[in-house]
Coordinates of C-alpha atoms in Angstrom, one line a residue:
M1 CA 172.8 328.9 124.8
P2 CA 175.2 329.0 127.8
I3 CA 178.0 326.4 127.6
F4 CA 179.3 324.8 130.8
T5 CA 182.6 323.0 130.4
D6 CA 182.4 320.9 133.6
V7 CA 179.7 319.4 135.8
A8 CA 180.7 321.3 138.9
T9 CA 180.2 324.7 137.2
A10 CA 176.9 323.5 135.8
A11 CA 175.8 322.5 139.3
Q12 CA 176.6 326.0 140.6
A13 CA 174.4 327.4 137.8
L14 CA 171.6 325.0 138.8
A15 CA 171.9 326.1 142.5
A16 CA 171.7 329.7 141.3
G17 CA 168.5 329.0 139.3
E18 CA 170.2 329.4 135.9
L19 CA 169.7 325.8 134.8
D20 CA 166.8 323.3 135.3
W21 CA 168.6 320.0 135.0
V22 CA 172.2 318.7 135.3
N23 CA 172.9 315.0 134.7
D24 CA 175.5 312.8 136.5
L25 CA 176.6 315.0 139.3
T26 CA 180.1 314.2 140.4
P27 CA 181.0 314.4 144.2
D28 CA 182.2 318.0 143.7
A29 CA 179.0 318.9 141.8
R30 CA 176.9 317.4 144.6
A31 CA 178.7 319.5 147.1
A32 CA 178.0 322.6 145.0
V33 CA 174.2 322.0 145.2
A34 CA 174.1 320.8 148.8
N35 CA 172.9 324.1 150.2
A36 CA 170.3 324.5 147.5
V37 CA 169.0 321.1 148.2
D38 CA 168.7 321.9 151.9
A39 CA 166.9 325.1 151.0
G40 CA 164.5 323.3 148.8
D41 CA 165.6 325.0 145.6
V42 CA 167.1 321.9 144.0
Q43 CA 165.9 318.3 144.1
L44 CA 168.0 315.2 143.5
A45 CA 167.2 312.1 141.5
E46 CA 169.4 309.5 143.2
Y47 CA 169.5 305.9 141.9
N48 CA 171.6 302.9 141.2
D49 CA 172.7 302.9 137.6
F50 CA 172.8 300.0 135.0
G51 CA 176.6 299.6 135.1
N52 CA 179.4 297.8 136.9
Y53 CA 183.1 298.5 137.5
D54 CA 185.4 295.5 137.9
L55 CA 188.9 294.1 138.1
Q56 CA 188.8 291.9 135.0
Y57 CA 191.3 288.9 134.8
N58 CA 193.0 287.5 131.8
M59 CA 192.0 283.8 131.8
H60 CA 193.2 282.7 128.4
E61 CA 194.7 279.2 128.9
S62 CA 197.4 279.9 126.4
T63 CA 198.4 283.0 124.3
T64 CA 201.1 282.8 121.6
L65 CA 203.5 285.7 121.9
P66 CA 205.2 287.4 119.0
S67 CA 208.3 285.5 120.0
G68 CA 206.5 282.2 119.5
E69 CA 206.5 281.4 123.2
E70 CA 203.2 280.5 125.0
W71 CA 202.0 282.7 127.8
Q72 CA 199.4 282.1 130.5
G73 CA 198.5 284.7 133.2
F74 CA 198.6 283.7 136.8
F75 CA 194.9 284.6 137.2
Y76 CA 194.0 281.6 135.0
D77 CA 194.0 279.8 138.3
V78 CA 190.7 280.4 140.1
N79 CA 192.5 280.0 143.5
L80 CA 194.5 283.2 142.8
R81 CA 191.3 285.1 141.8
K82 CA 189.7 284.0 145.0
A83 CA 192.8 285.0 146.9
V84 CA 192.3 288.6 145.8
Q85 CA 188.6 288.3 146.7
Y86 CA 189.4 287.2 150.2
C87 CA 192.3 289.5 150.8
I88 CA 190.4 292.8 150.5
D89 CA 187.8 294.7 152.5
K90 CA 185.8 295.5 149.4
A91 CA 183.1 297.5 151.0
N92 CA 185.5 299.9 152.6
L93 CA 187.6 300.2 149.5
V94 CA 184.6 301.1 147.4
D95 CA 183.3 303.6 149.9
V96 CA 186.7 305.4 150.1
A97 CA 187.4 305.3 146.4
T98 CA 184.0 306.5 145.2
D99 CA 183.4 308.9 148.1
G100 CA 180.3 307.0 149.1
N101 CA 178.9 307.0 145.6
G102 CA 179.3 303.3 144.8
V103 CA 177.5 300.2 145.9
P104 CA 179.6 297.0 146.3
I105 CA 178.5 294.2 144.0
E106 CA 179.1 290.5 143.7
A107 CA 178.2 289.9 140.1
D108 CA 177.6 291.7 136.8
I109 CA 173.9 292.2 137.1
P110 CA 173.6 295.5 139.1
P111 CA 171.2 296.4 142.0
A112 CA 169.1 298.5 139.6
S113 CA 168.1 295.4 137.6
W114 CA 164.9 293.4 138.2
A115 CA 167.2 290.3 138.0
F116 CA 169.6 291.4 140.7
N117 CA 170.2 288.6 143.3
P118 CA 170.1 290.2 146.8
D119 CA 171.0 286.9 148.4
L120 CA 174.7 287.0 147.4
K121 CA 176.8 287.8 150.4
P122 CA 180.3 289.3 150.2
V123 CA 183.1 287.4 151.9
E124 CA 184.8 288.9 154.9
R125 CA 188.4 289.9 154.6
D126 CA 190.5 287.0 155.7
V127 CA 194.3 287.2 155.0
D128 CA 194.9 283.6 156.2
A129 CA 192.3 282.2 153.9
A130 CA 193.7 284.2 151.0
K131 CA 197.1 282.8 151.6
E132 CA 195.7 279.3 151.8
F133 CA 194.1 279.7 148.4
I134 CA 197.5 280.7 147.0
E135 CA 199.3 277.8 148.7
T136 CA 196.8 275.3 147.4
A137 CA 196.7 276.6 143.9
T138 CA 196.8 273.9 141.2
V139 CA 198.6 275.6 138.2
H140 CA 201.8 276.6 140.1
T141 CA 203.3 275.9 143.4
W142 CA 203.7 279.1 145.4
T143 CA 206.0 279.7 148.4
M144 CA 206.5 282.9 150.3
G145 CA 209.6 284.8 149.1
D146 CA 212.1 286.9 151.2
D147 CA 210.3 290.1 150.2
D148 CA 206.9 288.7 151.4
I149 CA 205.7 288.2 147.9
Y150 CA 204.9 284.6 146.7
V151 CA 207.3 283.0 144.2
N152 CA 206.4 280.0 142.0
E153 CA 208.5 276.9 141.2
D154 CA 210.1 278.8 138.2
G155 CA 211.2 281.7 140.4
E156 CA 208.5 284.0 139.1
P157 CA 207.0 286.4 141.7
L158 CA 203.2 286.6 142.1
S159 CA 203.2 290.0 140.4
A160 CA 200.7 291.5 137.9
L161 CA 200.4 294.8 136.0
V162 CA 196.9 296.1 136.1
L163 CA 195.8 298.8 133.6
V164 CA 193.3 301.4 134.6
R165 CA 191.8 304.2 132.6
A166 CA 193.7 307.5 133.2
G167 CA 191.5 310.3 134.4
Q168 CA 189.0 308.1 136.3
Q169 CA 190.2 308.8 139.8
D170 CA 187.8 306.6 141.6
R171 CA 189.1 303.6 139.6
V172 CA 192.7 304.5 140.2
D173 CA 192.1 305.1 143.9
F174 CA 190.3 301.7 144.2
M175 CA 193.2 299.8 142.6
N176 CA 195.8 301.6 144.6
L177 CA 194.0 300.7 147.8
L178 CA 193.5 297.2 146.6
A179 CA 197.2 296.9 145.9
E180 CA 198.1 297.9 149.4
Q181 CA 195.8 295.2 150.9
V182 CA 196.8 292.3 148.6
A183 CA 200.4 293.0 149.4
E184 CA 199.6 291.7 152.9
C185 CA 198.7 288.4 151.2
G186 CA 201.9 288.1 149.2
I187 CA 200.5 289.5 145.9
D188 CA 202.3 292.3 144.1
I189 CA 199.9 294.5 142.0
Q190 CA 201.4 297.3 139.9
V191 CA 198.8 299.9 138.9
E192 CA 199.3 301.7 135.7
A193 CA 196.9 304.5 134.6
A194 CA 196.8 304.4 130.8
D195 CA 195.2 306.5 128.0
F196 CA 192.0 305.0 126.9
Q197 CA 192.3 305.5 123.1
T198 CA 196.0 304.8 122.6
V199 CA 196.6 302.1 125.2
L200 CA 193.5 300.5 126.6
I201 CA 191.5 300.1 123.4
P202 CA 194.3 298.3 121.5
S203 CA 195.0 296.2 124.6
L204 CA 191.4 294.8 124.6
T205 CA 192.1 293.3 121.2
Y206 CA 193.6 289.8 121.1
P207 CA 196.4 289.0 122.0
H208 CA 195.8 291.8 124.5
I209 CA 199.4 293.0 124.6
P210 CA 199.6 296.7 125.6
P211 CA 201.6 299.0 123.3
G212 CA 205.2 298.9 124.4
Q213 CA 204.8 295.7 126.4
D214 CA 206.0 292.1 125.6
E215 CA 203.2 290.2 127.2
P216 CA 199.4 290.5 127.6
W217 CA 198.0 292.3 130.6
S218 CA 197.2 290.1 133.6
A219 CA 194.2 292.2 134.7
Y220 CA 192.4 295.3 133.6
F221 CA 190.1 297.5 135.6
G222 CA 187.2 298.7 133.6
G223 CA 183.4 298.9 133.5
W224 CA 180.4 298.1 131.5
G225 CA 177.0 299.7 131.0
V226 CA 174.3 297.0 130.8
G227 CA 170.7 297.0 129.7
V228 CA 167.5 296.9 131.7
D229 CA 167.0 293.3 130.6
P230 CA 170.1 291.1 131.3
D231 CA 171.9 289.6 128.4
P232 CA 175.5 288.6 129.4
Y233 CA 176.0 286.5 126.2
A234 CA 178.6 288.8 124.6
L235 CA 180.6 289.3 127.8
F236 CA 180.7 285.8 129.2
H237 CA 179.5 283.0 126.8
S238 CA 182.4 280.7 125.9
S239 CA 181.8 281.1 122.2
Q240 CA 182.7 284.8 122.6
C241 CA 186.2 284.2 124.0
S242 CA 188.6 286.4 122.0
N243 CA 191.2 284.7 119.8
E244 CA 193.0 285.1 116.5
E245 CA 189.8 284.5 114.5
Q246 CA 187.6 286.9 116.6
P247 CA 190.1 289.3 118.2
D248 CA 187.5 292.0 119.1
T249 CA 184.9 290.1 121.1
Y250 CA 183.8 291.4 124.5
N251 CA 184.7 288.2 126.3
Y252 CA 188.3 289.2 126.2
V253 CA 189.0 287.7 129.6
C254 CA 188.0 284.4 128.0
L255 CA 185.6 283.0 130.6
Q256 CA 184.7 279.5 129.5
D257 CA 182.3 277.6 131.7
D258 CA 179.6 275.1 130.7
E259 CA 177.3 276.1 133.5
I260 CA 177.5 279.8 132.7
D261 CA 176.9 279.0 129.0
R262 CA 173.8 276.9 129.9
L263 CA 172.3 279.6 132.2
I264 CA 172.9 282.3 129.6
E265 CA 171.2 280.3 126.9
E266 CA 168.3 279.4 129.2
G267 CA 167.9 283.1 130.2
L268 CA 167.7 284.1 126.5
A269 CA 165.2 281.4 125.6
T270 CA 162.8 281.7 128.6
S271 CA 159.9 284.1 128.6
D272 CA 158.4 283.4 132.0
Q273 CA 159.5 286.2 134.4
A274 CA 159.7 284.0 137.5
E275 CA 161.7 281.3 135.7
R276 CA 164.1 283.9 134.2
T277 CA 164.6 285.5 137.7
Q278 CA 165.7 282.1 139.1
I279 CA 168.0 281.5 136.1
Y280 CA 169.7 284.8 136.6
F281 CA 169.9 284.3 140.4
D282 CA 171.7 281.0 139.7
Y283 CA 173.9 282.7 137.1
Q284 CA 175.0 285.4 139.5
A285 CA 175.8 282.7 142.2
R286 CA 178.0 280.9 139.7
M287 CA 179.7 284.1 138.7
Q288 CA 180.5 284.9 142.3
E289 CA 182.0 281.4 142.6
L290 CA 184.2 281.7 139.5
Q291 CA 185.3 285.3 140.0
P292 CA 186.2 286.0 136.3
Y293 CA 186.0 289.6 137.5
L294 CA 186.5 291.0 141.0
F295 CA 183.1 292.7 140.9
A296 CA 183.7 296.0 142.6
W297 CA 180.8 298.4 142.5
S298 CA 177.8 299.9 140.7
N299 CA 177.5 303.7 140.8
V300 CA 174.9 305.6 142.7
N301 CA 174.1 308.4 140.3
A302 CA 172.6 311.7 141.0
D303 CA 170.9 314.2 138.7
G304 CA 170.1 317.7 139.9
L305 CA 166.7 319.3 139.0
S306 CA 165.2 322.6 139.9
A307 CA 162.7 322.3 142.7
G308 CA 159.8 323.0 140.3
M309 CA 160.6 320.3 137.8
T310 CA 157.8 317.6 137.6
Y311 CA 155.8 315.7 135.1
D312 CA 152.8 317.6 133.8
D313 CA 150.5 314.7 134.8
G314 CA 152.1 313.5 138.0
P315 CA 155.2 313.4 140.3
L316 CA 158.7 312.3 139.4
E317 CA 160.0 308.9 140.6
L318 CA 163.4 310.2 141.7
D319 CA 164.7 306.9 143.1
S320 CA 164.5 305.2 139.7
P321 CA 167.2 305.1 137.0
L322 CA 164.4 305.5 134.5
W323 CA 163.0 308.6 136.2
G324 CA 163.2 310.7 133.1
W325 CA 161.9 308.3 130.6
R326 CA 158.9 310.5 129.8
R327 CA 160.9 313.6 129.0
E328 CA 158.2 315.0 126.8
H329 CA 156.1 315.4 129.9
L330 CA 158.7 317.2 132.0
A331 CA 157.5 320.6 133.0
K332 CA 158.5 323.3 135.5
S333 CA 156.0 324.7 137.9
V334 CA 156.4 328.3 138.9
S335 CA 155.4 329.4 142.4
E336 CA 153.5 332.7 142.7

């Protein structure tokens, strides 16, 4: 068996007819098969995947530090979360950071899902509106500082450290671009690429203090893979907020909202498809309003296949994320 150590090399082998199937083509790998696709030697399965990538805010109302002091992140205030939302041109940032391989999203249910709400509209970038959200915040009183970064009544700058998984260049690029834009709204974002195993995994455990730091992270850029059937209970139900008793729950941002809880519970208890669709539409609208995450993008994936690959009893559905679900029926036709 030949072993290919990276996707781009495997894609070159696919273009040369040495492989029949390569999953998850990176932008470099897609470029490697472009000529073969144009020549009809390679076909692409292109589809929205069941995942999302997001700027995830720490919304714990109070976290006790090792020193005994109480800590609350600035993004506990929904006005500051909405300020970030309004301060960026998300569609452009996603396009640049993902090299066109990401679809901007407004909630955690991705476009590939049957429950995706297509009626959610992104906000237009509006620096003045973003500043107004900050200046009308309810937790702190913010005034513009001499360095064009907002400062609260305690003299603390509106500054946040955001952890991003090292080696995921699209995520790092997105956050660096976002930091440039929100600086125009008086928000200082410091992006730190961190090792997944030694820094990020421990940081996702309550009290969410990264190794070597004195305080929890204010925000983290990460992603989730979700199922075909929506079930946001573990991520966003109030009962799953991380704390000392349950430090490893997935609702580590600690979203707590009665309306979200109700909709999640109704979605799990309802079997009628039309009713469930409306429940999840309402759920996504509420999530867009609350902004527990800055929902960034869902990937457009591409798998490369030799031109002769098909099902033995019919054509492939190459625009579906489930195109290969009947793998036992995959076959390669050979032209004479």
